[in-house]
Amino acid sequence: QGTYVRANGFGQWDYIKVKKQQSKYLINFEGYYFGIRGLIYGPNLGEFDTTMPITANKANYRYEDCQIKLQFVNDTNNGQKIEVKQNNGESGCGFGHNVYAGGTFYKVEGK
């Protein structure tokens, strides 16, 4: 459980929030991309929700031809993290232009 972050390179963070609910975890991704006029008009956004059984350490999300895989890992040097792999496809996962979920997210806060 907790909040995981990844710098997206534009002075903003992408977030994955994990909450326990009964016998599963609810997982929410929020991603951003700031284009040339992003500070004036706002960023492009992307978001998805998925679930994972409490006993698992992997989760998947699918949207049309897009597939996102999440692997929860305990790194002895850097703490808990989520390795995210995204296969874009033509749909772009339903995200705004240039929003991408793939990368390593590090836990910054519990519950």
mmCIF file of N, CA and C in Angstrom:
data_model
loop_
_atom_site.group_PDB
_atom_site.id
_atom_site.type_symbol
_atom_site.label_atom_id
_atom_site.label_comp_id
_atom_site.label_asym_id
_atom_site.label_seq_id
_atom_site.Cartn_x
_atom_site.Cartn_y
_atom_site.Cartn_z
ATOM 1 N N GLN A 1 0.837 -1.177 0.000
ATOM 2 C CA GLN A 1 0.000 0.000 0.000
ATOM 3 C C GLN A 1 0.882 1.240 0.000
ATOM 4 N N GLY A 2 0.406 2.290 -0.620
ATOM 5 C CA GLY A 2 1.152 3.530 -0.591
ATOM 6 C C GLY A 2 1.178 4.233 -1.925
ATOM 7 N N THR A 3 2.024 5.270 -1.994
ATOM 8 C CA THR A 3 2.180 6.084 -3.196
ATOM 9 C C THR A 3 3.571 5.859 -3.770
ATOM 10 N N TYR A 4 3.624 5.621 -5.065
ATOM 11 C CA TYR A 4 4.866 5.406 -5.801
ATOM 12 C C TYR A 4 4.980 6.506 -6.847
ATOM 13 N N VAL A 5 6.202 7.016 -7.080
ATOM 14 C CA VAL A 5 6.380 8.115 -8.028
ATOM 15 C C VAL A 5 7.528 7.844 -8.996
ATOM 16 N N ARG A 6 7.464 8.554 -10.115
ATOM 17 C CA ARG A 6 8.530 8.540 -11.122
ATOM 18 C C ARG A 6 8.575 9.929 -11.728
ATOM 19 N N ALA A 7 9.768 10.511 -11.803
ATOM 20 C CA ALA A 7 9.920 11.820 -12.457
ATOM 21 C C ALA A 7 9.643 11.638 -13.939
ATOM 22 N N ASN A 8 8.827 12.526 -14.512
ATOM 23 C CA ASN A 8 8.538 12.389 -15.941
ATOM 24 C C ASN A 8 9.365 13.335 -16.804
ATOM 25 N N GLY A 9 10.293 14.061 -16.184
ATOM 26 C CA GLY A 9 11.219 14.885 -16.948
ATOM 27 C C GLY A 9 10.738 16.286 -17.245
ATOM 28 N N PHE A 10 9.575 16.672 -16.774
ATOM 29 C CA PHE A 10 9.039 17.999 -17.061
ATOM 30 C C PHE A 10 8.687 18.729 -15.780
ATOM 31 N N GLY A 11 9.426 18.451 -14.715
ATOM 32 C CA GLY A 11 9.169 19.097 -13.439
ATOM 33 C C GLY A 11 7.922 18.574 -12.755
ATOM 34 N N GLN A 12 7.425 17.459 -13.192
ATOM 35 C CA GLN A 12 6.212 16.861 -12.642
ATOM 36 C C GLN A 12 6.478 15.379 -12.358
ATOM 37 N N TRP A 13 5.667 14.792 -11.520
ATOM 38 C CA TRP A 13 5.793 13.379 -11.168
ATOM 39 C C TRP A 13 4.604 12.610 -11.705
ATOM 40 N N ASP A 14 4.858 11.365 -12.120
ATOM 41 C CA ASP A 14 3.789 10.419 -12.424
ATOM 42 C C ASP A 14 3.569 9.602 -11.163
ATOM 43 N N TYR A 15 2.331 9.214 -10.902
ATOM 44 C CA TYR A 15 1.983 8.546 -9.645
ATOM 45 C C TYR A 15 1.315 7.200 -9.877
ATOM 46 N N ILE A 16 1.608 6.252 -8.997
ATOM 47 C CA ILE A 16 0.829 5.030 -8.870
ATOM 48 C C ILE A 16 0.441 4.940 -7.399
ATOM 49 N N LYS A 17 -0.865 4.857 -7.151
ATOM 50 C CA LYS A 17 -1.357 4.746 -5.778
ATOM 51 C C LYS A 17 -1.964 3.363 -5.592
ATOM 52 N N VAL A 18 -1.575 2.712 -4.490
ATOM 53 C CA VAL A 18 -2.015 1.353 -4.202
ATOM 54 C C VAL A 18 -2.760 1.358 -2.879
ATOM 55 N N LYS A 19 -4.004 0.851 -2.898
ATOM 56 C CA LYS A 19 -4.824 0.772 -1.682
ATOM 57 C C LYS A 19 -5.322 -0.652 -1.510
ATOM 58 N N LYS A 20 -5.359 -1.098 -0.272
ATOM 59 C CA LYS A 20 -5.881 -2.426 0.034
ATOM 60 C C LYS A 20 -7.397 -2.329 0.214
ATOM 61 N N GLN A 21 -8.116 -3.249 -0.433
ATOM 62 C CA GLN A 21 -9.563 -3.317 -0.264
ATOM 63 C C GLN A 21 -9.963 -4.787 -0.235
ATOM 64 N N GLN A 22 -10.364 -5.261 0.925
ATOM 65 C CA GLN A 22 -10.735 -6.647 1.159
ATOM 66 C C GLN A 22 -9.599 -7.578 0.748
ATOM 67 N N SER A 23 -9.798 -8.436 -0.254
ATOM 68 C CA SER A 23 -8.769 -9.424 -0.621
ATOM 69 C C SER A 23 -7.977 -9.025 -1.864
ATOM 70 N N LYS A 24 -7.938 -7.723 -2.178
ATOM 71 C CA LYS A 24 -7.187 -7.282 -3.356
ATOM 72 C C LYS A 24 -6.633 -5.879 -3.138
ATOM 73 N N TYR A 25 -5.717 -5.506 -4.021
ATOM 74 C CA TYR A 25 -5.185 -4.148 -4.044
ATOM 75 C C TYR A 25 -5.802 -3.401 -5.223
ATOM 76 N N LEU A 26 -6.194 -2.170 -4.992
ATOM 77 C CA LEU A 26 -6.651 -1.283 -6.055
ATOM 78 C C LEU A 26 -5.456 -0.442 -6.487
ATOM 79 N N ILE A 27 -5.171 -0.402 -7.772
ATOM 80 C CA ILE A 27 -3.997 0.281 -8.303
ATOM 81 C C ILE A 27 -4.459 1.374 -9.266
ATOM 82 N N ASN A 28 -3.986 2.616 -9.050
ATOM 83 C CA ASN A 28 -4.357 3.749 -9.882
ATOM 84 C C ASN A 28 -3.099 4.444 -10.388
ATOM 85 N N PHE A 29 -3.016 4.639 -11.709
ATOM 86 C CA PHE A 29 -1.908 5.364 -12.342
ATOM 87 C C PHE A 29 -2.412 6.724 -12.798
ATOM 88 N N GLU A 30 -1.613 7.775 -12.540
ATOM 89 C CA GLU A 30 -1.859 9.122 -13.060
ATOM 90 C C GLU A 30 -0.567 9.607 -13.700
ATOM 91 N N GLY A 31 -0.620 9.870 -15.007
ATOM 92 C CA GLY A 31 0.563 10.329 -15.718
ATOM 93 C C GLY A 31 0.326 11.647 -16.416
ATOM 94 N N TYR A 32 1.421 12.382 -16.653
ATOM 95 C CA TYR A 32 1.343 13.728 -17.231
ATOM 96 C C TYR A 32 2.416 13.908 -18.302
ATOM 97 N N TYR A 33 2.127 14.791 -19.253
ATOM 98 C CA TYR A 33 3.130 15.237 -20.214
ATOM 99 C C TYR A 33 2.909 16.726 -20.447
ATOM 100 N N PHE A 34 3.953 17.513 -20.199
ATOM 101 C CA PHE A 34 3.881 18.951 -20.419
ATOM 102 C C PHE A 34 4.513 19.270 -21.768
ATOM 103 N N GLY A 35 3.695 19.670 -22.721
ATOM 104 C CA GLY A 35 4.191 20.084 -24.022
ATOM 105 C C GLY A 35 4.722 21.509 -23.968
ATOM 106 N N ILE A 36 4.961 22.096 -25.129
ATOM 107 C CA ILE A 36 5.526 23.449 -25.212
ATOM 108 C C ILE A 36 4.674 24.467 -24.459
ATOM 109 N N ARG A 37 3.388 24.382 -24.560
ATOM 110 C CA ARG A 37 2.487 25.324 -23.888
ATOM 111 C C ARG A 37 1.803 24.684 -22.673
ATOM 112 N N GLY A 38 2.418 23.645 -22.135
ATOM 113 C CA GLY A 38 1.835 22.907 -21.019
ATOM 114 C C GLY A 38 1.604 23.736 -19.774
ATOM 115 N N LEU A 39 2.481 24.691 -19.507
ATOM 116 C CA LEU A 39 2.303 25.529 -18.320
ATOM 117 C C LEU A 39 1.153 26.522 -18.495
ATOM 118 N N ILE A 40 0.821 26.837 -19.732
ATOM 119 C CA ILE A 40 -0.276 27.774 -20.001
ATOM 120 C C ILE A 40 -1.614 27.029 -20.095
ATOM 121 N N TYR A 41 -1.632 25.969 -20.915
ATOM 122 C CA TYR A 41 -2.884 25.265 -21.194
ATOM 123 C C TYR A 41 -3.080 24.004 -20.367
ATOM 124 N N GLY A 42 -2.083 23.619 -19.615
ATOM 125 C CA GLY A 42 -2.169 22.407 -18.809
ATOM 126 C C GLY A 42 -1.555 21.221 -19.514
ATOM 127 N N PRO A 43 -1.243 20.183 -18.767
ATOM 128 C CA PRO A 43 -0.560 19.018 -19.339
ATOM 129 C C PRO A 43 -1.529 18.071 -20.023
ATOM 130 N N ASN A 44 -0.974 17.156 -20.826
ATOM 131 C CA ASN A 44 -1.734 16.018 -21.327
ATOM 132 C C ASN A 44 -1.792 15.002 -20.198
ATOM 133 N N LEU A 45 -2.900 14.296 -20.080
ATOM 134 C CA LEU A 45 -3.123 13.401 -18.954
ATOM 135 C C LEU A 45 -3.343 11.966 -19.410
ATOM 136 N N GLY A 46 -3.026 11.040 -18.525
ATOM 137 C CA GLY A 46 -3.327 9.632 -18.742
ATOM 138 C C GLY A 46 -3.606 8.985 -17.409
ATOM 139 N N GLU A 47 -4.536 8.050 -17.399
ATOM 140 C CA GLU A 47 -4.917 7.419 -16.141
ATOM 141 C C GLU A 47 -5.451 6.019 -16.420
ATOM 142 N N PHE A 48 -5.188 5.086 -15.505
ATOM 143 C CA PHE A 48 -5.844 3.784 -15.553
ATOM 144 C C PHE A 48 -5.972 3.231 -14.150
ATOM 145 N N ASP A 49 -6.917 2.317 -13.998
ATOM 146 C CA ASP A 49 -7.145 1.602 -12.741
ATOM 147 C C ASP A 49 -7.128 0.117 -13.021
ATOM 148 N N THR A 50 -6.578 -0.651 -12.090
ATOM 149 C CA THR A 50 -6.592 -2.108 -12.177
ATOM 150 C C THR A 50 -6.566 -2.673 -10.761
ATOM 151 N N THR A 51 -6.677 -3.978 -10.649
ATOM 152 C CA THR A 51 -6.640 -4.629 -9.340
ATOM 153 C C THR A 51 -5.630 -5.762 -9.365
ATOM 154 N N MET A 52 -5.259 -6.217 -8.155
ATOM 155 C CA MET A 52 -4.301 -7.315 -8.013
ATOM 156 C C MET A 52 -4.643 -8.054 -6.719
ATOM 157 N N PRO A 53 -4.653 -9.404 -6.732
ATOM 158 C CA PRO A 53 -4.878 -10.141 -5.483
ATOM 159 C C PRO A 53 -3.794 -9.817 -4.456
ATOM 160 N N ILE A 54 -4.141 -9.872 -3.189
ATOM 161 C CA ILE A 54 -3.191 -9.542 -2.118
ATOM 162 C C ILE A 54 -1.972 -10.455 -2.144
ATOM 163 N N THR A 55 -2.149 -11.697 -2.550
ATOM 164 C CA THR A 55 -1.047 -12.669 -2.532
ATOM 165 C C THR A 55 -0.124 -12.545 -3.748
ATOM 166 N N ALA A 56 -0.471 -11.717 -4.712
ATOM 167 C CA ALA A 56 0.318 -11.590 -5.945
ATOM 168 C C ALA A 56 1.331 -10.449 -5.843
ATOM 169 N N ASN A 57 2.281 -10.421 -6.789
ATOM 170 C CA ASN A 57 3.209 -9.295 -6.890
ATOM 171 C C ASN A 57 3.248 -8.745 -8.320
ATOM 172 N N LYS A 58 2.279 -9.175 -9.149
ATOM 173 C CA LYS A 58 2.181 -8.699 -10.527
ATOM 174 C C LYS A 58 0.744 -8.310 -10.827
ATOM 175 N N ALA A 59 0.597 -7.295 -11.667
ATOM 176 C CA ALA A 59 -0.728 -6.876 -12.123
ATOM 177 C C ALA A 59 -0.643 -6.513 -13.599
ATOM 178 N N ASN A 60 -1.776 -6.551 -14.275
ATOM 179 C CA ASN A 60 -1.854 -6.211 -15.689
ATOM 180 C C ASN A 60 -3.005 -5.253 -15.934
ATOM 181 N N TYR A 61 -2.850 -4.450 -16.984
ATOM 182 C CA TYR A 61 -3.918 -3.573 -17.443
ATOM 183 C C TYR A 61 -3.956 -3.663 -18.954
ATOM 184 N N ARG A 62 -5.164 -3.749 -19.515
ATOM 185 C CA ARG A 62 -5.346 -3.805 -20.968
ATOM 186 C C ARG A 62 -6.360 -2.762 -21.408
ATOM 187 N N TYR A 63 -6.054 -2.114 -22.526
ATOM 188 C CA TYR A 63 -6.993 -1.200 -23.161
ATOM 189 C C TYR A 63 -6.800 -1.339 -24.664
ATOM 190 N N GLU A 64 -7.800 -1.840 -25.348
ATOM 191 C CA GLU A 64 -7.717 -2.130 -26.773
ATOM 192 C C GLU A 64 -6.449 -2.938 -27.051
ATOM 193 N N ASP A 65 -5.509 -2.404 -27.853
ATOM 194 C CA ASP A 65 -4.295 -3.155 -28.172
ATOM 195 C C ASP A 65 -3.124 -2.798 -27.257
ATOM 196 N N CYS A 66 -3.376 -2.047 -26.217
ATOM 197 C CA CYS A 66 -2.335 -1.633 -25.269
ATOM 198 C C CYS A 66 -2.293 -2.615 -24.097
ATOM 199 N N GLN A 67 -1.091 -2.942 -23.662
ATOM 200 C CA GLN A 67 -0.934 -3.797 -22.494
ATOM 201 C C GLN A 67 0.123 -3.199 -21.571
ATOM 202 N N ILE A 68 -0.213 -3.113 -20.277
ATOM 203 C CA ILE A 68 0.707 -2.588 -19.269
ATOM 204 C C ILE A 68 0.876 -3.648 -18.196
ATOM 205 N N LYS A 69 2.139 -3.971 -17.874
ATOM 206 C CA LYS A 69 2.450 -4.968 -16.855
ATOM 207 C C LYS A 69 3.160 -4.293 -15.691
ATOM 208 N N LEU A 70 2.699 -4.566 -14.472
ATOM 209 C CA LEU A 70 3.294 -4.009 -13.262
ATOM 210 C C LEU A 70 3.892 -5.131 -12.435
ATOM 211 N N GLN A 71 5.140 -4.980 -12.023
ATOM 212 C CA GLN A 71 5.843 -5.961 -11.196
ATOM 213 C C GLN A 71 6.291 -5.258 -9.924
ATOM 214 N N PHE A 72 5.792 -5.705 -8.770
ATOM 215 C CA PHE A 72 6.161 -5.125 -7.482
ATOM 216 C C PHE A 72 7.425 -5.807 -6.983
ATOM 217 N N VAL A 73 8.447 -5.009 -6.620
ATOM 218 C CA VAL A 73 9.763 -5.527 -6.250
ATOM 219 C C VAL A 73 10.229 -4.843 -4.973
ATOM 220 N N ASN A 74 10.914 -5.594 -4.120
ATOM 221 C CA ASN A 74 11.533 -5.006 -2.930
ATOM 222 C C ASN A 74 13.033 -4.909 -3.195
ATOM 223 N N ASP A 75 13.520 -3.712 -3.427
ATOM 224 C CA ASP A 75 14.927 -3.441 -3.722
ATOM 225 C C ASP A 75 15.652 -3.170 -2.405
ATOM 226 N N THR A 76 16.702 -3.935 -2.099
ATOM 227 C CA THR A 76 17.401 -3.780 -0.817
ATOM 228 C C THR A 76 18.068 -2.411 -0.680
ATOM 229 N N ASN A 77 18.447 -1.773 -1.771
ATOM 230 C CA ASN A 77 19.100 -0.465 -1.708
ATOM 231 C C ASN A 77 18.117 0.702 -1.732
ATOM 232 N N ASN A 78 17.042 0.568 -2.517
ATOM 233 C CA ASN A 78 16.140 1.700 -2.723
ATOM 234 C C ASN A 78 14.729 1.495 -2.172
ATOM 235 N N GLY A 79 14.471 0.396 -1.514
ATOM 236 C CA GLY A 79 13.142 0.151 -0.959
ATOM 237 C C GLY A 79 12.194 -0.445 -1.981
ATOM 238 N N GLN A 80 10.922 -0.319 -1.714
ATOM 239 C CA GLN A 80 9.910 -0.905 -2.586
ATOM 240 C C GLN A 80 9.756 -0.091 -3.859
ATOM 241 N N LYS A 81 9.528 -0.814 -4.965
ATOM 242 C CA LYS A 81 9.352 -0.148 -6.253
ATOM 243 C C LYS A 81 8.423 -0.973 -7.132
ATOM 244 N N ILE A 82 7.954 -0.347 -8.196
ATOM 245 C CA ILE A 82 7.135 -1.018 -9.199
ATOM 246 C C ILE A 82 7.816 -0.835 -10.547
ATOM 247 N N GLU A 83 8.107 -1.941 -11.206
ATOM 248 C CA GLU A 83 8.647 -1.916 -12.569
ATOM 249 C C GLU A 83 7.463 -2.015 -13.520
ATOM 250 N N VAL A 84 7.282 -1.010 -14.374
ATOM 251 C CA VAL A 84 6.134 -0.960 -15.275
ATOM 252 C C VAL A 84 6.631 -1.061 -16.709
ATOM 253 N N LYS A 85 6.037 -1.983 -17.464
ATOM 254 C CA LYS A 85 6.353 -2.140 -18.882
ATOM 255 C C LYS A 85 5.079 -1.879 -19.677
ATOM 256 N N GLN A 86 5.179 -0.995 -20.666
ATOM 257 C CA GLN A 86 4.024 -0.629 -21.481
ATOM 258 C C GLN A 86 4.272 -0.975 -22.936
ATOM 259 N N ASN A 87 3.338 -1.716 -23.524
ATOM 260 C CA ASN A 87 3.336 -1.988 -24.950
ATOM 261 C C ASN A 87 2.250 -1.094 -25.543
ATOM 262 N N ASN A 88 2.635 0.018 -26.141
ATOM 263 C CA ASN A 88 1.693 1.047 -26.581
ATOM 264 C C ASN A 88 0.598 0.577 -27.510
ATOM 265 N N GLY A 89 0.956 -0.020 -28.615
ATOM 266 C CA GLY A 89 -0.032 -0.297 -29.645
ATOM 267 C C GLY A 89 -0.467 1.003 -30.306
ATOM 268 N N GLU A 90 -1.438 0.912 -31.180
ATOM 269 C CA GLU A 90 -1.920 2.088 -31.906
ATOM 270 C C GLU A 90 -2.828 2.963 -31.045
ATOM 271 N N SER A 91 -3.443 2.389 -30.031
ATOM 272 C CA SER A 91 -4.418 3.134 -29.227
ATOM 273 C C SER A 91 -3.765 4.138 -28.288
ATOM 274 N N GLY A 92 -2.465 3.977 -27.993
ATOM 275 C CA GLY A 92 -1.800 4.849 -27.037
ATOM 276 C C GLY A 92 -2.318 4.670 -25.626
ATOM 277 N N CYS A 93 -2.972 3.562 -25.362
ATOM 278 C CA CYS A 93 -3.508 3.207 -24.047
ATOM 279 C C CYS A 93 -4.634 4.130 -23.595
ATOM 280 N N GLY A 94 -5.140 4.960 -24.499
ATOM 281 C CA GLY A 94 -6.193 5.893 -24.125
ATOM 282 C C GLY A 94 -5.661 7.117 -23.398
ATOM 283 N N PHE A 95 -4.336 7.285 -23.375
ATOM 284 C CA PHE A 95 -3.716 8.417 -22.694
ATOM 285 C C PHE A 95 -3.647 9.618 -23.626
ATOM 286 N N GLY A 96 -3.403 10.795 -23.048
ATOM 287 C CA GLY A 96 -3.137 11.988 -23.828
ATOM 288 C C GLY A 96 -1.806 11.854 -24.565
ATOM 289 N N HIS A 97 -1.587 12.729 -25.530
ATOM 290 C CA HIS A 97 -0.385 12.707 -26.362
ATOM 291 C C HIS A 97 0.892 12.685 -25.508
ATOM 292 N N ASN A 98 1.785 11.731 -25.787
ATOM 293 C CA ASN A 98 3.100 11.563 -25.141
ATOM 294 C C ASN A 98 3.054 11.143 -23.671
ATOM 295 N N VAL A 99 1.908 10.782 -23.137
ATOM 296 C CA VAL A 99 1.846 10.254 -21.774
ATOM 297 C C VAL A 99 2.214 8.780 -21.845
ATOM 298 N N TYR A 100 3.119 8.358 -20.959
ATOM 299 C CA TYR A 100 3.651 7.003 -20.990
ATOM 300 C C TYR A 100 3.756 6.471 -19.564
ATOM 301 N N ALA A 101 3.308 5.237 -19.342
ATOM 302 C CA ALA A 101 3.302 4.656 -17.990
ATOM 303 C C ALA A 101 4.569 3.880 -17.675
ATOM 304 N N GLY A 102 5.326 3.445 -18.676
ATOM 305 C CA GLY A 102 6.485 2.584 -18.448
ATOM 306 C C GLY A 102 7.589 3.250 -17.649
ATOM 307 N N GLY A 103 8.301 2.445 -16.840
ATOM 308 C CA GLY A 103 9.422 2.941 -16.052
ATOM 309 C C GLY A 103 9.419 2.376 -14.657
ATOM 310 N N THR A 104 10.270 2.921 -13.808
ATOM 311 C CA THR A 104 10.391 2.469 -12.423
ATOM 312 C C THR A 104 9.797 3.513 -11.493
ATOM 313 N N PHE A 105 8.872 3.079 -10.674
ATOM 314 C CA PHE A 105 8.210 3.938 -9.686
ATOM 315 C C PHE A 105 8.685 3.532 -8.308
ATOM 316 N N TYR A 106 9.139 4.489 -7.491
ATOM 317 C CA TYR A 106 9.641 4.219 -6.147
ATOM 318 C C TYR A 106 8.639 4.649 -5.094
ATOM 319 N N LYS A 107 8.526 3.842 -4.059
ATOM 320 C CA LYS A 107 7.580 4.145 -2.987
ATOM 321 C C LYS A 107 8.086 5.331 -2.172
ATOM 322 N N VAL A 108 7.200 6.319 -1.999
ATOM 323 C CA VAL A 108 7.586 7.513 -1.239
ATOM 324 C C VAL A 108 6.743 7.702 0.017
ATOM 325 N N GLU A 109 5.623 6.994 0.089
ATOM 326 C CA GLU A 109 4.804 7.136 1.274
ATOM 327 C C GLU A 109 3.918 5.912 1.437
ATOM 328 N N GLY A 110 3.762 5.478 2.671
ATOM 329 C CA GLY A 110 2.944 4.305 2.960
ATOM 330 C C GLY A 110 1.505 4.681 3.197
ATOM 331 N N LYS A 111 0.640 3.719 3.022
ATOM 332 C CA LYS A 111 -0.815 3.836 3.226
ATOM 333 C C LYS A 111 -1.261 5.173 2.820
#
